[in-house]
GROMACS .gro file of C-alpha atoms in nm:
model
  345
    1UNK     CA    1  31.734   4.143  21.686
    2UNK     CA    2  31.654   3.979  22.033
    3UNK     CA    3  31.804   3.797  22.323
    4UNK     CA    4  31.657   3.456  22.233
    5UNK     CA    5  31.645   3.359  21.913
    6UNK     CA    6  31.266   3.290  21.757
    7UNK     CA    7  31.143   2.944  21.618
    8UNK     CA    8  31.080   3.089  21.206
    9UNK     CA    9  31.060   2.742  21.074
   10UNK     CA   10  31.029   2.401  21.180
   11UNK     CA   11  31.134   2.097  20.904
   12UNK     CA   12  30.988   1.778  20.970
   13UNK     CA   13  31.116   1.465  20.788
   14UNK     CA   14  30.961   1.106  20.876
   15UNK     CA   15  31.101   0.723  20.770
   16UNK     CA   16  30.778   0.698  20.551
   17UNK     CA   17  30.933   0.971  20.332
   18UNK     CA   18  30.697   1.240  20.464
   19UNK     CA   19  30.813   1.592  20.476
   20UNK     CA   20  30.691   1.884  20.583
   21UNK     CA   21  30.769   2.264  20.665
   22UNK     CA   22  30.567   2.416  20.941
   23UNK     CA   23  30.536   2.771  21.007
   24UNK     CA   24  30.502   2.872  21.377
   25UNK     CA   25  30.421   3.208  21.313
   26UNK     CA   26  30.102   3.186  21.164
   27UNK     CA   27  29.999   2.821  21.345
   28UNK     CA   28  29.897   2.926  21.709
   29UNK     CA   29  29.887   2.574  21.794
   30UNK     CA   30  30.155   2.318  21.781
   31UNK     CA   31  30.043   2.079  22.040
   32UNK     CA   32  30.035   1.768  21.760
   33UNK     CA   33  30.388   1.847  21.678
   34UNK     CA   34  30.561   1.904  22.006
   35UNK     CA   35  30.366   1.563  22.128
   36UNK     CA   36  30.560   1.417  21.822
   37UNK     CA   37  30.871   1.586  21.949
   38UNK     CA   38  30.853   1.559  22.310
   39UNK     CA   39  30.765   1.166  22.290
   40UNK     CA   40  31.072   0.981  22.487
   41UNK     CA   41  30.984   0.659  22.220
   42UNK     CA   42  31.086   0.866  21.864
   43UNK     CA   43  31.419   0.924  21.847
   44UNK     CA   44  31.488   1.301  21.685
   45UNK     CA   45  31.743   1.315  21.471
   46UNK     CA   46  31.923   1.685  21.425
   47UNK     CA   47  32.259   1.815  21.248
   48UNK     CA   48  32.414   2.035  21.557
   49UNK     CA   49  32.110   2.038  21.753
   50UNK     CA   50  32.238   2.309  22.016
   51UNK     CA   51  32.081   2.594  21.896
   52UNK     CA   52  31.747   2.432  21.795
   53UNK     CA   53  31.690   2.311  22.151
   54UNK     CA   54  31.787   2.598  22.312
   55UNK     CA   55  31.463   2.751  22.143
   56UNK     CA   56  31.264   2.431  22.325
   57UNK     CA   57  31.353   2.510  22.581
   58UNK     CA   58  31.311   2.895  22.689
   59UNK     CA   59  30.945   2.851  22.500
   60UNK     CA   60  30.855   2.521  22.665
   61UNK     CA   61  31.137   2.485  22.953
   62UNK     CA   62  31.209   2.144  22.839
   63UNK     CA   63  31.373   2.003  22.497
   64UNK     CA   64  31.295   1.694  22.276
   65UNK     CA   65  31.422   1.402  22.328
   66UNK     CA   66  31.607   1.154  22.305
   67UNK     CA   67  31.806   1.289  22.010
   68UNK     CA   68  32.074   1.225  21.770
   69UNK     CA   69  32.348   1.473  21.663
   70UNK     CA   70  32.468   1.356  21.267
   71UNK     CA   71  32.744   1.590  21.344
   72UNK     CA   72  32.847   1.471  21.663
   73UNK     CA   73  32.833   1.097  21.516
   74UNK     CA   74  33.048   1.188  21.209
   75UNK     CA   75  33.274   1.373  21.398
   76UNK     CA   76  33.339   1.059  21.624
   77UNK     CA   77  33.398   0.836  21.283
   78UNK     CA   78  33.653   1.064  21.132
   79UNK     CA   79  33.428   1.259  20.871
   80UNK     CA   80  33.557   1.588  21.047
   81UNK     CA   81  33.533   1.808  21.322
   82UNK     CA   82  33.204   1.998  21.361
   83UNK     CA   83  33.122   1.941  20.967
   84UNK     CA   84  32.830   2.081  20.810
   85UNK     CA   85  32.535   1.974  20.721
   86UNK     CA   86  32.631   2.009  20.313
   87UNK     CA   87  32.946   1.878  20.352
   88UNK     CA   88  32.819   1.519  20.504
   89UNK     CA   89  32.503   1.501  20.307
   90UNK     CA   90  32.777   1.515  19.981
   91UNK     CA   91  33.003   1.256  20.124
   92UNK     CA   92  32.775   1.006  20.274
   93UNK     CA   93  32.501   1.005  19.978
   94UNK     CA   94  32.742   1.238  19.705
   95UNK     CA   95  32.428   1.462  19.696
   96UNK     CA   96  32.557   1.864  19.637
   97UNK     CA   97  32.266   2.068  19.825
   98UNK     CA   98  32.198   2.404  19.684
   99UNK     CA   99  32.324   2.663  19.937
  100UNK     CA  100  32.229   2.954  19.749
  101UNK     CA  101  32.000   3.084  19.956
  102UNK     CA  102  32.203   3.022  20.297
  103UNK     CA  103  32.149   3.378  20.412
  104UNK     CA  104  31.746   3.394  20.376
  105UNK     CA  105  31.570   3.575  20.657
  106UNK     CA  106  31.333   3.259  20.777
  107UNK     CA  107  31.136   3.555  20.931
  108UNK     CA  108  31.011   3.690  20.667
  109UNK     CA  109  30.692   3.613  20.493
  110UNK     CA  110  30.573   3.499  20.240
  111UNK     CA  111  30.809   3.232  20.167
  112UNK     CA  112  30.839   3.147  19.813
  113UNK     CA  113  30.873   2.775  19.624
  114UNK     CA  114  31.218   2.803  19.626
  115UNK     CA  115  31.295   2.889  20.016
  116UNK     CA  116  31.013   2.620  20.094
  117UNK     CA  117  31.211   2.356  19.891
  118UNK     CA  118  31.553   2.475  20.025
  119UNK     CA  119  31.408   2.454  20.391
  120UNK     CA  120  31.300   2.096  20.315
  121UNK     CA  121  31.661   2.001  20.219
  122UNK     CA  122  31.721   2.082  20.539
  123UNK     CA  123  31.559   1.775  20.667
  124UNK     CA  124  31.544   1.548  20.340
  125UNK     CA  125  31.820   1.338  20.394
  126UNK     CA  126  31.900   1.374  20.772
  127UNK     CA  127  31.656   0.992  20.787
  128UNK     CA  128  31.907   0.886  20.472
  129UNK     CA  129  32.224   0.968  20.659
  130UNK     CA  130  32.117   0.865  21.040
  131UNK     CA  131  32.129   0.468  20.949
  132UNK     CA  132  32.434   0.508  20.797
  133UNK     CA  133  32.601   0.663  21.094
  134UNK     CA  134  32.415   0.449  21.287
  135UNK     CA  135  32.573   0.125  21.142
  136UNK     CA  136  32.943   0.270  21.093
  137UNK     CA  137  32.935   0.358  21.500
  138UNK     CA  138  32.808   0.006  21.612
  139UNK     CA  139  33.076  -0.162  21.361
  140UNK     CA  140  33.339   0.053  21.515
  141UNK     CA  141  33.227   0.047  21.900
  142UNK     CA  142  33.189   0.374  21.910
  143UNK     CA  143  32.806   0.436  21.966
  144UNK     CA  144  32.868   0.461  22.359
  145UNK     CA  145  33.123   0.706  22.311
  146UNK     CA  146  32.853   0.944  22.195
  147UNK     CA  147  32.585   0.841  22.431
  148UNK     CA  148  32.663   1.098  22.713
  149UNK     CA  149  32.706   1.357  22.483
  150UNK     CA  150  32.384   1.311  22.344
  151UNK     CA  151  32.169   1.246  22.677
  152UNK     CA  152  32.357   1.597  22.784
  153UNK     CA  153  32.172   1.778  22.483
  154UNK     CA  154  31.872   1.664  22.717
  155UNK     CA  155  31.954   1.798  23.007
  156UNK     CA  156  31.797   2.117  23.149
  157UNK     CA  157  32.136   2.305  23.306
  158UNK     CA  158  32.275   2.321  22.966
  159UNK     CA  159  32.040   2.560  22.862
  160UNK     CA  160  31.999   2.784  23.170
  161UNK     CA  161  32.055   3.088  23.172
  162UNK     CA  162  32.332   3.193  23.503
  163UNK     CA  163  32.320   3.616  23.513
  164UNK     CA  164  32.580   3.568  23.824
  165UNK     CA  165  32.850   3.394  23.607
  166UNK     CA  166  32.787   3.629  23.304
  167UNK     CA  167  33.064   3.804  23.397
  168UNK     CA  168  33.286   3.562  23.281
  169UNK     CA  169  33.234   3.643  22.886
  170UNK     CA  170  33.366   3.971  22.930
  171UNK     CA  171  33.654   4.004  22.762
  172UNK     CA  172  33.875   4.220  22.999
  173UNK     CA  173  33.798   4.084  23.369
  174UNK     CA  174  34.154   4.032  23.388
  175UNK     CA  175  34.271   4.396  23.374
  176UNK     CA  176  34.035   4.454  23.651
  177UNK     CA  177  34.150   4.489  24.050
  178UNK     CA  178  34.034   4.235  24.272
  179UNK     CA  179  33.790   4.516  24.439
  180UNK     CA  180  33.647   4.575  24.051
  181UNK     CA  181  33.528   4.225  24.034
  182UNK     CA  182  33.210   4.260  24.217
  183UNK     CA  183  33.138   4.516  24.079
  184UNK     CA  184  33.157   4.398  23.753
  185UNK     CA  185  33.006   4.038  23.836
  186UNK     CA  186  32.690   4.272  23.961
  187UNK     CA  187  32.680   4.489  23.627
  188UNK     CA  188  32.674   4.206  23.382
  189UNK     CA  189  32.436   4.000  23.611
  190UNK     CA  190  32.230   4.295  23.610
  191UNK     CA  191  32.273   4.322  23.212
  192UNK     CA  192  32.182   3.988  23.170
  193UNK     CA  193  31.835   4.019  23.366
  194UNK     CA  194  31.767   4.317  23.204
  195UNK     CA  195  31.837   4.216  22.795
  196UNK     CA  196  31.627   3.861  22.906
  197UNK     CA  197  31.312   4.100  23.047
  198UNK     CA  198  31.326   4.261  22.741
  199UNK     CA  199  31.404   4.031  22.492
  200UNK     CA  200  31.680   4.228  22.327
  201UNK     CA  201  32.091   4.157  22.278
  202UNK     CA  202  32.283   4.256  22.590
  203UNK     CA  203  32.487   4.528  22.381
  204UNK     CA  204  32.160   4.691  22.385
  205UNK     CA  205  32.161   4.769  22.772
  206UNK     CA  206  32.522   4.805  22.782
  207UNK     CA  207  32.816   4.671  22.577
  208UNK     CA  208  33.118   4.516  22.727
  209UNK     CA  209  33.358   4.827  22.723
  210UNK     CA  210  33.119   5.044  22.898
  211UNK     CA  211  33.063   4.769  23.152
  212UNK     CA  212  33.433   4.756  23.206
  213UNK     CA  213  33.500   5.099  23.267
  214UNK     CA  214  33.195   5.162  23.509
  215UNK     CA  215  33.322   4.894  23.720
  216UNK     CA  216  33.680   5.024  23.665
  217UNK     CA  217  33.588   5.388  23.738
  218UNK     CA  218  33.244   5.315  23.987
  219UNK     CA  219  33.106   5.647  23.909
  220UNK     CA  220  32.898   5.787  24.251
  221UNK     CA  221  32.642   5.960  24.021
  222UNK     CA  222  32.446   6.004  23.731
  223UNK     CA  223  32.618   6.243  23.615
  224UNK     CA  224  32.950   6.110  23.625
  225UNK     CA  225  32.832   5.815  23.496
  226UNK     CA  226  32.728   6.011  23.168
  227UNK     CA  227  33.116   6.138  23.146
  228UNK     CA  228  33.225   5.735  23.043
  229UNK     CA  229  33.323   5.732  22.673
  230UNK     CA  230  33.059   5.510  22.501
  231UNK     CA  231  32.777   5.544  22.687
  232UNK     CA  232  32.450   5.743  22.571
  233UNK     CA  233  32.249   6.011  22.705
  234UNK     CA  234  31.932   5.760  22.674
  235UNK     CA  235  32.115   5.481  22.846
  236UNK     CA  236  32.177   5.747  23.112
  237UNK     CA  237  31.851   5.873  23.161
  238UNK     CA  238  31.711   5.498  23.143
  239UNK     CA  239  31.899   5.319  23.362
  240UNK     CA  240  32.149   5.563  23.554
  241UNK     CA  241  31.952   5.498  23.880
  242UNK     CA  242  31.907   5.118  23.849
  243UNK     CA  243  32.357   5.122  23.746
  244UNK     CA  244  32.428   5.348  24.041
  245UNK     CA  245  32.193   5.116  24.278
  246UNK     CA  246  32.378   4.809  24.183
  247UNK     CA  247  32.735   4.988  24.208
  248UNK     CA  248  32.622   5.026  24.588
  249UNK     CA  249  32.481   4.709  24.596
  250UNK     CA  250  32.805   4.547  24.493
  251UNK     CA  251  33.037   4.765  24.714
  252UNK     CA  252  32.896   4.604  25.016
  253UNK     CA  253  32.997   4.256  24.920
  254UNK     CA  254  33.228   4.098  25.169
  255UNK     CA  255  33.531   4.036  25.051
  256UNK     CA  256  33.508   3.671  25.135
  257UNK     CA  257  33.251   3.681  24.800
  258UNK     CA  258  33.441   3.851  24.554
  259UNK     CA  259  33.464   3.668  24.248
  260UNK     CA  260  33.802   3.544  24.089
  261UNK     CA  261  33.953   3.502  23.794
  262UNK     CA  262  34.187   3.211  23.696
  263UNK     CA  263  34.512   3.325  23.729
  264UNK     CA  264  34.705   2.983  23.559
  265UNK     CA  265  35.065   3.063  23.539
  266UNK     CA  266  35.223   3.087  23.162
  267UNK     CA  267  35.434   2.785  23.078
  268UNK     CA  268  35.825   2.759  23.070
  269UNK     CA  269  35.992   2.684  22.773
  270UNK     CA  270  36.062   2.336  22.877
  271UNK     CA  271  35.677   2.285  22.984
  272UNK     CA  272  35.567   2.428  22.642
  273UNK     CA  273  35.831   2.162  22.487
  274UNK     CA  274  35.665   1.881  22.725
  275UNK     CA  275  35.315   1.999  22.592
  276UNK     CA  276  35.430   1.957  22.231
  277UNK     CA  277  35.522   1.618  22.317
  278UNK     CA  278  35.164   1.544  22.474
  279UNK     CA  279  34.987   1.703  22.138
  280UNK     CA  280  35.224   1.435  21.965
  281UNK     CA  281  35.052   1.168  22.171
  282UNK     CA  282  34.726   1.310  22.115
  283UNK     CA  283  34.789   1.326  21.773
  284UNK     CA  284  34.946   0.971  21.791
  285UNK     CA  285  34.594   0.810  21.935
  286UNK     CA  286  34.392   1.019  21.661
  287UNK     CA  287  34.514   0.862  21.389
  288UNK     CA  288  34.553   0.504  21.529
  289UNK     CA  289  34.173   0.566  21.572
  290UNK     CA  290  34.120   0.769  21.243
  291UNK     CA  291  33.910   1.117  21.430
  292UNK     CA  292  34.037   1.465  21.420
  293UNK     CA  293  34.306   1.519  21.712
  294UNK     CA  294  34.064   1.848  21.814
  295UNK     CA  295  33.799   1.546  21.901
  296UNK     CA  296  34.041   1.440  22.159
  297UNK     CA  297  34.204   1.747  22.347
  298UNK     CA  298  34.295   2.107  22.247
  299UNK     CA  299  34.624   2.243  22.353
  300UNK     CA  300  34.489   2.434  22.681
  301UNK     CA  301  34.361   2.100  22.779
  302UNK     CA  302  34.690   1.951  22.768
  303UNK     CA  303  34.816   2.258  22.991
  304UNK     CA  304  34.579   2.217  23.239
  305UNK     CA  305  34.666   1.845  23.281
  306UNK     CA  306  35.054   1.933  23.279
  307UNK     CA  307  34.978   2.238  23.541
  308UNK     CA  308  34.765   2.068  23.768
  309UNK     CA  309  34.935   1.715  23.735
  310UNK     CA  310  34.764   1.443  23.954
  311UNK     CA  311  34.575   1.661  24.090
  312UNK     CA  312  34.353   1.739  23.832
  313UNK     CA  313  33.997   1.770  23.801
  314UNK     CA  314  33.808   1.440  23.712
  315UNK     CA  315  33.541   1.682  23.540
  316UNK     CA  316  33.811   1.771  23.257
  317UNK     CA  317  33.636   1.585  22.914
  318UNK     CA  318  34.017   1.473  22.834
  319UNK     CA  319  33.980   1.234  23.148
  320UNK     CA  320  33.631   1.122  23.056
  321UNK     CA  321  33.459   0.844  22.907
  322UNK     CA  322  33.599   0.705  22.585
  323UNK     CA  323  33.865   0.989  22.584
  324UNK     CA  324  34.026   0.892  22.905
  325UNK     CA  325  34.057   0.496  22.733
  326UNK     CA  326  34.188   0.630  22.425
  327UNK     CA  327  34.431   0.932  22.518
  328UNK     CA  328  34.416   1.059  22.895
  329UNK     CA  329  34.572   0.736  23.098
  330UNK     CA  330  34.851   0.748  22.817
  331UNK     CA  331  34.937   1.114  22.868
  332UNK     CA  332  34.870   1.089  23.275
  333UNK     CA  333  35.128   0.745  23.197
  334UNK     CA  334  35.334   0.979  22.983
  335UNK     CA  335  35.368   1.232  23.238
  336UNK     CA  336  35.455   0.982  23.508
  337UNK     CA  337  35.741   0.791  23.261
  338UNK     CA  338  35.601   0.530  23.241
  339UNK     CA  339  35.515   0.555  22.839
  340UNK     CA  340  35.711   0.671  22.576
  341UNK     CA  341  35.735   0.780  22.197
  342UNK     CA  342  35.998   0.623  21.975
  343UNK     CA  343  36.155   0.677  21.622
  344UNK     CA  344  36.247   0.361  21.421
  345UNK     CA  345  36.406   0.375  21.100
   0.00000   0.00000   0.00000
């Protein structure tokens, strides 16, 4: 188990019909491959590429491309929202892939005939299905809907890592005084450095709980540090120093600094009514357009453009691109009157 996940297997599939499966843990050197893959002229295609690239990119701090997402294209033509790999491979081609062996460990070697053969599914009809998307999105219009979404799967920031906004996936922050914050935005950062360093989950340094209550509680030494309920003697001994350092560290932090957390009102009744009317417009525009209202806006996006109301943030994916033309100026038209829904017998 580690922080970053590790490259086991690499599936290669070319338009000549070639296909091949690599292993990187026994071939030192991949330079032909990653020249292949890091060549701005070949197009890569990938199902839900995320994941894969965010390997790229903490061993070679950059990612292939350009690329193309099969599930972000069939999500945009109404195949479904974030559907496997299985699932479009059946529909598009009515091939059933064998999933049997779904839960393999790719780390573990040897690989027999079978796992080679499943991993080469993998890839075998990703070059069958990619011209097929291809052609539905240019009949439809809808290829430069997907075109910033796939040049962001290029783009370096998406895969840093940021130990000073860690904080933020704790589940909790909000029980926490204002005072607590910095303290627990320091922790977590800390955490985060630490479980990088040493290539291991972050539960492994500390888990969220603990985290919580040392901020909560800011023990002023070692020892009462070792009285929190869910921490370990070893985690003590190991890092009750370092935890105790950046506890002091954090105490100095001028208020000015101290991080926040969103504190967005809850709705009224009538505002919850007047965001079930939005998801009916939302809903509305999904099916003129045949994609899965979720493609469009989620619920909490709705309430953020009801909360904020005119004032809301450009950077909100509701009022981008293709989704502003298809649903955001109707609901910021909605809002304003100015657009209505009707029943007619």
């Amino acid at each position: 188990t580690t922080y970053f996940a590790q490259l086991s297997l690499i599936q290669v599939a070319s338009e000549s019909g070639f296909i091949a499966v690599i292993d990187p843990l026994s071939i030192s050197d991949l330079s032909p491959l990653l020249d292949l893959l890091f060549d701005h002229s070949i197009t890569k295609v990938l199902h839900s590429p995320a994941q894969d690239l965010k390997i790229f990119f903490h061993l070679y701090d950059r990612v292939p491309s350009p690329v193309f997402d099969t599930q972000l294209a069939a999500s945009v033509l109404g195949i479904g929202t974030q559907v496997g790999y299985g699932a479009l491979v059946r529909q598009m081609l009515g091939v059933n892939l064998d999933k049997s062996l779904a839960m393999t460990n790719w780390n573990q070697r040897p690989l027999d005939a079978s796992q080679v053969s499943y991993a080469a599914d993998d890839v075998r009809f990703l070059l069958e299905v990619y011209p097929l998307l291809l052609e539905e999105l240019e009949k439809l219009n809808r290829l430069d809907w997907i075109r910033p979404d796939l040049a962001s799967f290029s783009d370096p920031v998406r895969y840093a890592i940021e130990p000073q906004n860690a904080w933020r996936r704790i589940r909790g922050s909000r029980s926490l005084k204002p005072h607590e914050l910095p303290l627990l935005q320091a922790l977590a950062a800390w955490r985060e450095n630490r479980a990088v360093s040493i290539n291991k989950p972050r539960n492994w340094v500390l888990n969220d709980d603990v985290i919580l209550e040392i901020a909560r509680r800011c023990p002023p030494t070692v020892q009462d540090l070792g009285k929190i309920r869910g921490i370990s003697d070893r985690i003590v001994d190991v890092y009750g120093d370092t935890v105790l350092t950046v506890l002091d560290s954090a105490k100095s932090m001028p208020e000015s600094e101290w991080p926040l957390v969103s504190t967005q009102r809850a709705l009224t009744a009538s505002e919850n009514a007047l965001v079930d009317a939005m998801m009916s417009v939302v809903r509305m525009c999904a099916d003129e357009n045949r994609i899965t209202p979720a493609l469009l806006a989620t619920r909490k996006d709705l309430e953020a453009v009801l909360l904020v109301g005119e004032d809301i943030d450009d950077e909100l994916e509701l009022l981008q691109g293709w989704r502003r033309q298809l649903v955001g100026t109707r609901l910021q038209a909605f809002l304003r009157g100015e657009f209505g829904l009707y029943v007619r017998d």
